Amino acid sequence: MQSSSKKPKQRRHIRYAIELQAEVITRELERFDCIILDFCSHGIFLKITPAGAETALPTQIKIRFTTPSEIAKQTFEIDAQVMHRSCNGIGVMIENMPLAAFNALKAQTTQGVSVPTESDGDSKPFIYENFKLFLKQNLVEPLAGLTTNFFDTVSYNLQKANVHSEYFASRSELDDVVTTLQLNADTCVSEFCHSVIDQIDSITEHNQKKEDITHFDRPLSLVEKEDFEDWLNMSAIIRKLTNHFEDSINQVTRELSRILGRSKTRINNPVSPAILCDCFREIILQFNLDTKTTKALYICFGKTLFESLPDFYQQVSAFLSILKSAEKKIGDEAFPTHKSLPVAHSGRNPEFVQEAHNVPLLQDSYNIDHSHQQSLAYIAGKLLDILNQEKFSDTDLPSDVDRAAQTIDYFDNNDITTAISQLQGDPSTKILQQDYAQLTDRLQQTLSKLNNSKVFSQRDSNRLEVYGKFFDTLLKDSNISKELQPYFENVYLPLLALPLQGNEFLDADSHPVKNILNQLAVLGQVMKGKKTPKKDNIKGFLEKVTTRIAREIPGSPTALLEIEEELDIFTKQVTKQIDSRIKHIIDVHEGQQKLAIARQVVQAEIDKRVSGRAVPTAIPMLLDAGWQHLLVLAELNKEKLGDRKAVYLNVIDDLMFWFYEQDSVLKIQTSSIQTTLTFIDDELNSSGTPAFERRQVVEELTALLLGVGNPKVRKTVQTIKFSTPNSNPIRLTDETNDQWTLLIDQLTVGEWLKIKNDVALFEPMKLIWIGDVPLIYVFVDAVGLKSLQFSKKELTALFKQGFAEKSDSLDMPLTERTTNSMLQEIQQRFVFNATHDPETNLMTRDEFIKQLKNELPKLGDNQHMLCHIEVLDFRLITNICGLSGELEMLKTITQLISDRLRPTDLLARLGDNSFAVLYKNCLTDEAFDLSKQLIKSVSSSHFKWQEKSFPITLSMGLAPFESSCIDIYQLLQQADAANLSAGHTGQNNVLVFAGDNENLQYQNKLLEWIGRIDTVFSEDRLFARCQMIAPIEPSQDNHVHYEILLGIRDEDGNIIPPDHFIPAVERSKRMHEIDKWVINTVFDWIDKNRQSFDNMDGFSINLSGESLNSEEFLQFLQALLHASTFPLEKLVFEITETVASENLTFTKNFIKAIKEFGCKFSLDDFGSGYSSYAYLKNLNVDFLKIDGAFVKDLTNNKADFAIVKSMNEIAHSLNLKTIAEYVESAEIKDILKDIGVDYGQGFFIHKPMPLNELKVEPKPDPELFYFEDNSFWEV
């Protein structure tokens, strides 16, 4: 077929880049200085000086150059013929390049490049261009080896692939292709090497020259059918190779990330299978072969890579591993630039900020890869930066001019090491280790004493904050025993010094410090066991190791490797014993299960023969005497004993046949019967059946079959009726699909639970085995000395009673567990700052309303009481005392109210001088008494400011909060109205809202709507609307999808807000019907508007908590998806954070079931509820929608800006796409763009419209992409 690719210039031999001074000599002995820029085994490309001299050169010349060697300099003079002239230089052909000269040039290519290794320390700077040249030179030979392997084996591999003549009709056709390839092998090898090496130039750029064809996203109309089929053939091979070599590929990417100081998401791996295969494909397409032939060649190349890549990747990782790590370019992010927001950045590397703009965090707009996640320490550092920015305004920081004018001297590594050594010797430092902020101050003081003119650099301050927070979190880990605490405290300061010296161990995937901390935690876990053997030995070893770390680190960081190895050997010895104990427990249970299964199989065989029948009593007599036991043994050992079980069963079958045969028949078979009886006697004897019992069985069978006496008379057969086994046995466990059953079903081996023990303490236990027959769950403690086993019913009961709960995995390395906890704690600080009043630390009005909304569905038959509190004379007092006095008064009142509340009650600040209390599970009379007591307590106190004293007077209004309440805002108004009435009647009064016409009207309206739900459905007054979700930066991403919204019309066809309809549906618990209606409507639209649907990126459909927790709804949706013919990956289902967090078990089960169809999930209103990093990490969602409450005031609120930015960082660290709601202006959109949010939704982007009016035009056609040839000479 004719390839559509542009045919490049061909290079027959592999080129090597070099810069070497040389001399050109003509026959007339004229000499010209030159530089050799490039060479191969048959030619050289060189640059003549002065410029223009190349035109005067004759065809025949000599080239003279000198290369240094280990012994002495070597000089070579080679005959050459000028073949190509250009302004860039001349290309010469060398007919017989001396091997010594060629090897000397090759040796010079690597010696001429200066790339710092780890052993160089800071003595040699990192130069990006040098690294790229180093990488190119070191990849040439391995790449050539890959391709050479292909050509060496292509004939054999093609013959194997064509065993059924799938690709070639005859052997001659195959041989013709092989001959063509072999004739062009050198050129192909050269082209392949250079095509791959060219990718190194864009190793850190997003516009990489080679396109990853596994993410092919161009319309089929742009390519010929054969071209597309050809691409599919290669992409299948790429996927297999990528999946198989994922670890090796990631290892190379990590090394490049480390060396270049870039996040792994910013690295384009130049030797990924996609690049290697794509370069090979471009070469093969130049031969214009048919699709079948190219497919066969692709398969052969894939086989070559499969066999060669392990060594190749090992070789690449090896030469990369010796290179020095660069500083992390943590400035690679989008920063806020809007004038109304803080622009100061404490940035961990401010010199890299400029290049960060306009670079998307994730390239692929839809294909989310969770394997490439940023360092958690890196993310934590960024979040701490944002928190610090939130504390300062622009005026708090010196200007760029001020900073530039200052000459600042920073503490160096020696200063920091000396200061930490001094702190180590101070006993009072141990107290400070529980608070890294105080420790930082102490370190600063110690350093100031050493040199008062120096200060901490911004980078060191940031490192100290991140690593101080890390150790602070580590020491508070609940799984770190008191026995282990002193050992960690002993190594805290020495290890804290390492990142201040540039050794940032948390950023490395594997590091001696991380391994040491993790091993210490393992030994500490072992020490917690009460019956742990040789505990004193472990303590002695820990004392020795941690003392050595404290003594030798950070003065001698190289000692870390020795300590790591020593600790690793000791820990393996200890854990080997634990593993052995656990294996023994598992072996016992597996043996028991095999026995139970064997018994079941045997019983089933017996039941086939006896169930529902009258059976001679001799048969159960035989079975009980040991024959059934023999059958079980034969089933257990069927691999060894072969058909022994069948033989035993045949005995029963024969006996059953003979019992009812006539005497005349049995006389003929006397010999067979006697043989069988002897066999029975022997086998029962071998199984250990007592002699008396064995003789009794044989005599009974003899009497029944052969008879006794003389003449022999057969004994009359007596029978027993066997009942038929129940085909539907009653289940012993409750299999109802409730949350507890689902939770138990989702447990997997390796998970940890906290289970209440005999002394009422929760003990971590690991699930090590789940049995099928019977269904049991086996747990062990951390040291494998204590085991527990539960049936499903028993384990479910433990969860229901609160005696068991899921726990963090103790198998997770301590450092990972700590960074997770640290990140979650930082995120919780963001949420707290955004949802709490900074002056009183009480919930804000918006957050309080959210909490009230969350309480509403939980009310049931209970009642809460809402209390609105107004501080009277507040403005008068603050006018006298000023702002400082006002702040102190607020704190005083907050404390007075908090002291009188019950633990379950909620307290919030609604306004300047107003507060609210939610009395939970409280009747009206009780709430009234509580409020009177609160007023009495507060009014008896006085606010004292300077020399003045002021009485504090309040008024309070109460409103019942019942399940009949639908409108939370109306509830607040009712409490406020009661409070106003109380204030009018005098000071320190409490009144209960008595109800009014407006309230009664609302309740009647709600009841009326409940009765009209069926009418709305039957009269087809619901309609679907849609609103676009579009990229914040369209130039970087063109993904657009639409959220489906609900619309409703009144009796006259006018559109009305669903303010009463939705609460009525929720109250009636019929939201699942709405969800079904929406889904059916969307699917109908897709069927009728397939062209528009093909032109868009899909729909986002909201699901209620009622649907999410319904097994019937899940089955409905699964059936609908199964029957659908459109691309299901275009469907996104939205679930709110609050709904998901209320029943995480159901949510995870639902997401898992629907994701099997390829659908995606979006977590809506993130930040409005639980907002846990760990919780988000455990939910398999693809998009995170930031709650619009934090977006709508983004231009004015620093706390909102901080939480939006932190949510965006956390989502991107988990490779989730972010969507901001309430994008109502260009100003908000610009801020979101600076933050780096991916998508936006709001009136500024698109106003909602009826779904039936939606028409989507095709996206503009992307340009076809071809590889460019950048060779600058040819022979």
PDB file of C-alpha atoms in Angstrom, residues 425-550:
ATOM      1  CA  GLY A 425      23.148  17.488  73.124  1.00  0.00           C
ATOM      2  CA  ASP A 426      20.495  19.617  74.826  1.00  0.00           C
ATOM      3  CA  PRO A 427      18.045  17.477  76.908  1.00  0.00           C
ATOM      4  CA  SER A 428      15.323  20.141  76.623  1.00  0.00           C
ATOM      5  CA  THR A 429      15.153  19.586  72.872  1.00  0.00           C
ATOM      6  CA  LYS A 430      13.208  16.332  73.322  1.00  0.00           C
ATOM      7  CA  ILE A 431      10.223  18.288  74.596  1.00  0.00           C
ATOM      8  CA  LEU A 432      10.273  20.448  71.476  1.00  0.00           C
ATOM      9  CA  GLN A 433      10.240  17.461  69.134  1.00  0.00           C
ATOM     10  CA  GLN A 434       6.488  17.192  69.583  1.00  0.00           C
ATOM     11  CA  ASP A 435       6.050  20.667  68.064  1.00  0.00           C
ATOM     12  CA  TYR A 436       8.050  21.333  64.921  1.00  0.00           C
ATOM     13  CA  ALA A 437       7.170  25.059  64.970  1.00  0.00           C
ATOM     14  CA  GLN A 438       8.854  25.505  68.366  1.00  0.00           C
ATOM     15  CA  LEU A 439      11.750  23.365  67.247  1.00  0.00           C
ATOM     16  CA  THR A 440      12.177  25.593  64.188  1.00  0.00           C
ATOM     17  CA  ASP A 441      12.355  28.660  66.414  1.00  0.00           C
ATOM     18  CA  ARG A 442      14.919  26.945  68.640  1.00  0.00           C
ATOM     19  CA  LEU A 443      17.031  25.980  65.625  1.00  0.00           C
ATOM     20  CA  GLN A 444      16.868  29.571  64.355  1.00  0.00           C
ATOM     21  CA  GLN A 445      18.023  30.846  67.750  1.00  0.00           C
ATOM     22  CA  THR A 446      20.917  28.382  67.849  1.00  0.00           C
ATOM     23  CA  LEU A 447      21.982  29.349  64.330  1.00  0.00           C
ATOM     24  CA  SER A 448      21.764  33.062  65.176  1.00  0.00           C
ATOM     25  CA  LYS A 449      24.181  32.518  68.028  1.00  0.00           C
ATOM     26  CA  LEU A 450      26.617  30.950  65.577  1.00  0.00           C
ATOM     27  CA  ASN A 451      26.337  33.832  63.106  1.00  0.00           C
ATOM     28  CA  ASN A 452      23.877  36.646  63.721  1.00  0.00           C
ATOM     29  CA  SER A 453      24.287  38.111  60.220  1.00  0.00           C
ATOM     30  CA  LYS A 454      22.947  35.036  58.399  1.00  0.00           C
ATOM     31  CA  VAL A 455      19.367  33.890  57.879  1.00  0.00           C
ATOM     32  CA  PHE A 456      17.559  30.773  56.660  1.00  0.00           C
ATOM     33  CA  SER A 457      17.179  30.688  52.899  1.00  0.00           C
ATOM     34  CA  GLN A 458      13.617  30.424  51.649  1.00  0.00           C
ATOM     35  CA  ARG A 459      14.377  26.941  50.363  1.00  0.00           C
ATOM     36  CA  ASP A 460      15.680  25.757  53.733  1.00  0.00           C
ATOM     37  CA  SER A 461      12.705  27.301  55.513  1.00  0.00           C
ATOM     38  CA  ASN A 462      10.395  25.382  53.239  1.00  0.00           C
ATOM     39  CA  ARG A 463      12.333  22.158  53.682  1.00  0.00           C
ATOM     40  CA  LEU A 464      12.291  22.578  57.441  1.00  0.00           C
ATOM     41  CA  GLU A 465       8.543  23.157  57.417  1.00  0.00           C
ATOM     42  CA  VAL A 466       7.760  20.107  55.263  1.00  0.00           C
ATOM     43  CA  TYR A 467      10.149  17.715  57.003  1.00  0.00           C
ATOM     44  CA  GLY A 468       9.387  19.122  60.447  1.00  0.00           C
ATOM     45  CA  LYS A 469       5.698  18.544  59.777  1.00  0.00           C
ATOM     46  CA  PHE A 470       6.523  15.049  58.540  1.00  0.00           C
ATOM     47  CA  PHE A 471       8.345  14.056  61.733  1.00  0.00           C
ATOM     48  CA  ASP A 472       5.715  15.794  63.841  1.00  0.00           C
ATOM     49  CA  THR A 473       3.024  13.641  62.171  1.00  0.00           C
ATOM     50  CA  LEU A 474       5.184  10.502  62.442  1.00  0.00           C
ATOM     51  CA  LEU A 475       5.674  10.882  66.192  1.00  0.00           C
ATOM     52  CA  LYS A 476       1.896  11.252  66.644  1.00  0.00           C
ATOM     53  CA  ASP A 477       1.110   8.062  64.706  1.00  0.00           C
ATOM     54  CA  SER A 478      -1.189   5.989  66.902  1.00  0.00           C
ATOM     55  CA  ASN A 479       0.539   2.803  65.737  1.00  0.00           C
ATOM     56  CA  ILE A 480       3.919   3.951  67.075  1.00  0.00           C
ATOM     57  CA  SER A 481       4.130   2.325  70.496  1.00  0.00           C
ATOM     58  CA  LYS A 482       5.443   4.090  73.579  1.00  0.00           C
ATOM     59  CA  GLU A 483       8.342   1.644  73.574  1.00  0.00           C
ATOM     60  CA  LEU A 484       9.348   2.734  70.076  1.00  0.00           C
ATOM     61  CA  GLN A 485       8.867   6.490  70.610  1.00  0.00           C
ATOM     62  CA  PRO A 486      12.304   7.132  72.209  1.00  0.00           C
ATOM     63  CA  TYR A 487      14.111   5.517  69.274  1.00  0.00           C
ATOM     64  CA  PHE A 488      12.394   7.801  66.753  1.00  0.00           C
ATOM     65  CA  GLU A 489      13.070  10.813  68.959  1.00  0.00           C
ATOM     66  CA  ASN A 490      16.720   9.785  69.002  1.00  0.00           C
ATOM     67  CA  VAL A 491      17.050   9.974  65.201  1.00  0.00           C
ATOM     68  CA  TYR A 492      14.649  12.888  64.625  1.00  0.00           C
ATOM     69  CA  LEU A 493      17.190  15.731  64.526  1.00  0.00           C
ATOM     70  CA  PRO A 494      19.963  13.923  62.610  1.00  0.00           C
ATOM     71  CA  LEU A 495      17.531  12.883  59.887  1.00  0.00           C
ATOM     72  CA  LEU A 496      15.924  16.336  59.847  1.00  0.00           C
ATOM     73  CA  ALA A 497      19.356  17.743  58.976  1.00  0.00           C
ATOM     74  CA  LEU A 498      19.589  15.701  55.758  1.00  0.00           C
ATOM     75  CA  PRO A 499      16.996  17.620  53.697  1.00  0.00           C
ATOM     76  CA  LEU A 500      18.555  20.871  54.899  1.00  0.00           C
ATOM     77  CA  GLN A 501      21.752  19.583  53.311  1.00  0.00           C
ATOM     78  CA  GLY A 502      19.903  18.930  50.064  1.00  0.00           C
ATOM     79  CA  ASN A 503      19.194  15.236  50.668  1.00  0.00           C
ATOM     80  CA  GLU A 504      15.396  15.370  50.312  1.00  0.00           C
ATOM     81  CA  PHE A 505      14.641  11.729  50.964  1.00  0.00           C
ATOM     82  CA  LEU A 506      10.846  12.032  50.831  1.00  0.00           C
ATOM     83  CA  ASP A 507      10.973  12.936  47.141  1.00  0.00           C
ATOM     84  CA  ALA A 508      12.737   9.688  46.241  1.00  0.00           C
ATOM     85  CA  ASP A 509      10.767   6.558  45.450  1.00  0.00           C
ATOM     86  CA  SER A 510      13.334   4.561  47.383  1.00  0.00           C
ATOM     87  CA  HIS A 511      15.847   6.024  49.829  1.00  0.00           C
ATOM     88  CA  PRO A 512      17.911   4.618  52.741  1.00  0.00           C
ATOM     89  CA  VAL A 513      16.261   7.006  55.230  1.00  0.00           C
ATOM     90  CA  LYS A 514      12.761   5.945  54.177  1.00  0.00           C
ATOM     91  CA  ASN A 515      13.770   2.295  54.384  1.00  0.00           C
ATOM     92  CA  ILE A 516      15.327   2.798  57.835  1.00  0.00           C
ATOM     93  CA  LEU A 517      12.212   4.517  59.211  1.00  0.00           C
ATOM     94  CA  ASN A 518       9.986   1.827  57.735  1.00  0.00           C
ATOM     95  CA  GLN A 519      12.097  -0.975  59.212  1.00  0.00           C
ATOM     96  CA  LEU A 520      12.100   0.706  62.628  1.00  0.00           C
ATOM     97  CA  ALA A 521       8.300   0.797  62.490  1.00  0.00           C
ATOM     98  CA  VAL A 522       8.180  -2.910  61.614  1.00  0.00           C
ATOM     99  CA  LEU A 523      10.351  -3.789  64.600  1.00  0.00           C
ATOM    100  CA  GLY A 524       8.274  -1.507  66.804  1.00  0.00           C
ATOM    101  CA  GLN A 525       5.119  -3.327  65.727  1.00  0.00           C
ATOM    102  CA  VAL A 526       6.750  -6.622  66.661  1.00  0.00           C
ATOM    103  CA  MET A 527       7.681  -5.255  70.086  1.00  0.00           C
ATOM    104  CA  LYS A 528       4.030  -4.412  70.830  1.00  0.00           C
ATOM    105  CA  GLY A 529       3.176  -8.103  71.093  1.00  0.00           C
ATOM    106  CA  LYS A 530       2.907  -9.253  74.697  1.00  0.00           C
ATOM    107  CA  LYS A 531       4.368 -12.673  73.894  1.00  0.00           C
ATOM    108  CA  THR A 532       6.977 -11.506  71.411  1.00  0.00           C
ATOM    109  CA  PRO A 533      10.032 -13.756  71.710  1.00  0.00           C
ATOM    110  CA  LYS A 534      13.456 -12.179  72.242  1.00  0.00           C
ATOM    111  CA  LYS A 535      11.988  -8.709  72.792  1.00  0.00           C
ATOM    112  CA  ASP A 536      15.101  -7.642  74.712  1.00  0.00           C
ATOM    113  CA  ASN A 537      17.254  -8.546  71.693  1.00  0.00           C
ATOM    114  CA  ILE A 538      15.148  -6.259  69.506  1.00  0.00           C
ATOM    115  CA  LYS A 539      15.376  -3.413  72.025  1.00  0.00           C
ATOM    116  CA  GLY A 540      19.137  -3.772  72.223  1.00  0.00           C
ATOM    117  CA  PHE A 541      19.459  -3.720  68.461  1.00  0.00           C
ATOM    118  CA  LEU A 542      17.239  -0.626  68.152  1.00  0.00           C
ATOM    119  CA  GLU A 543      19.295   1.160  70.774  1.00  0.00           C
ATOM    120  CA  LYS A 544      22.489   0.340  68.909  1.00  0.00           C
ATOM    121  CA  VAL A 545      21.191   1.380  65.475  1.00  0.00           C
ATOM    122  CA  THR A 546      19.518   4.636  66.518  1.00  0.00           C
ATOM    123  CA  THR A 547      22.551   5.641  68.587  1.00  0.00           C
ATOM    124  CA  ARG A 548      24.741   5.140  65.549  1.00  0.00           C
ATOM    125  CA  ILE A 549      22.383   7.259  63.398  1.00  0.00           C
ATOM    126  CA  ALA A 550      22.422  10.021  66.015  1.00  0.00           C
TER     127      ALA A 550
END
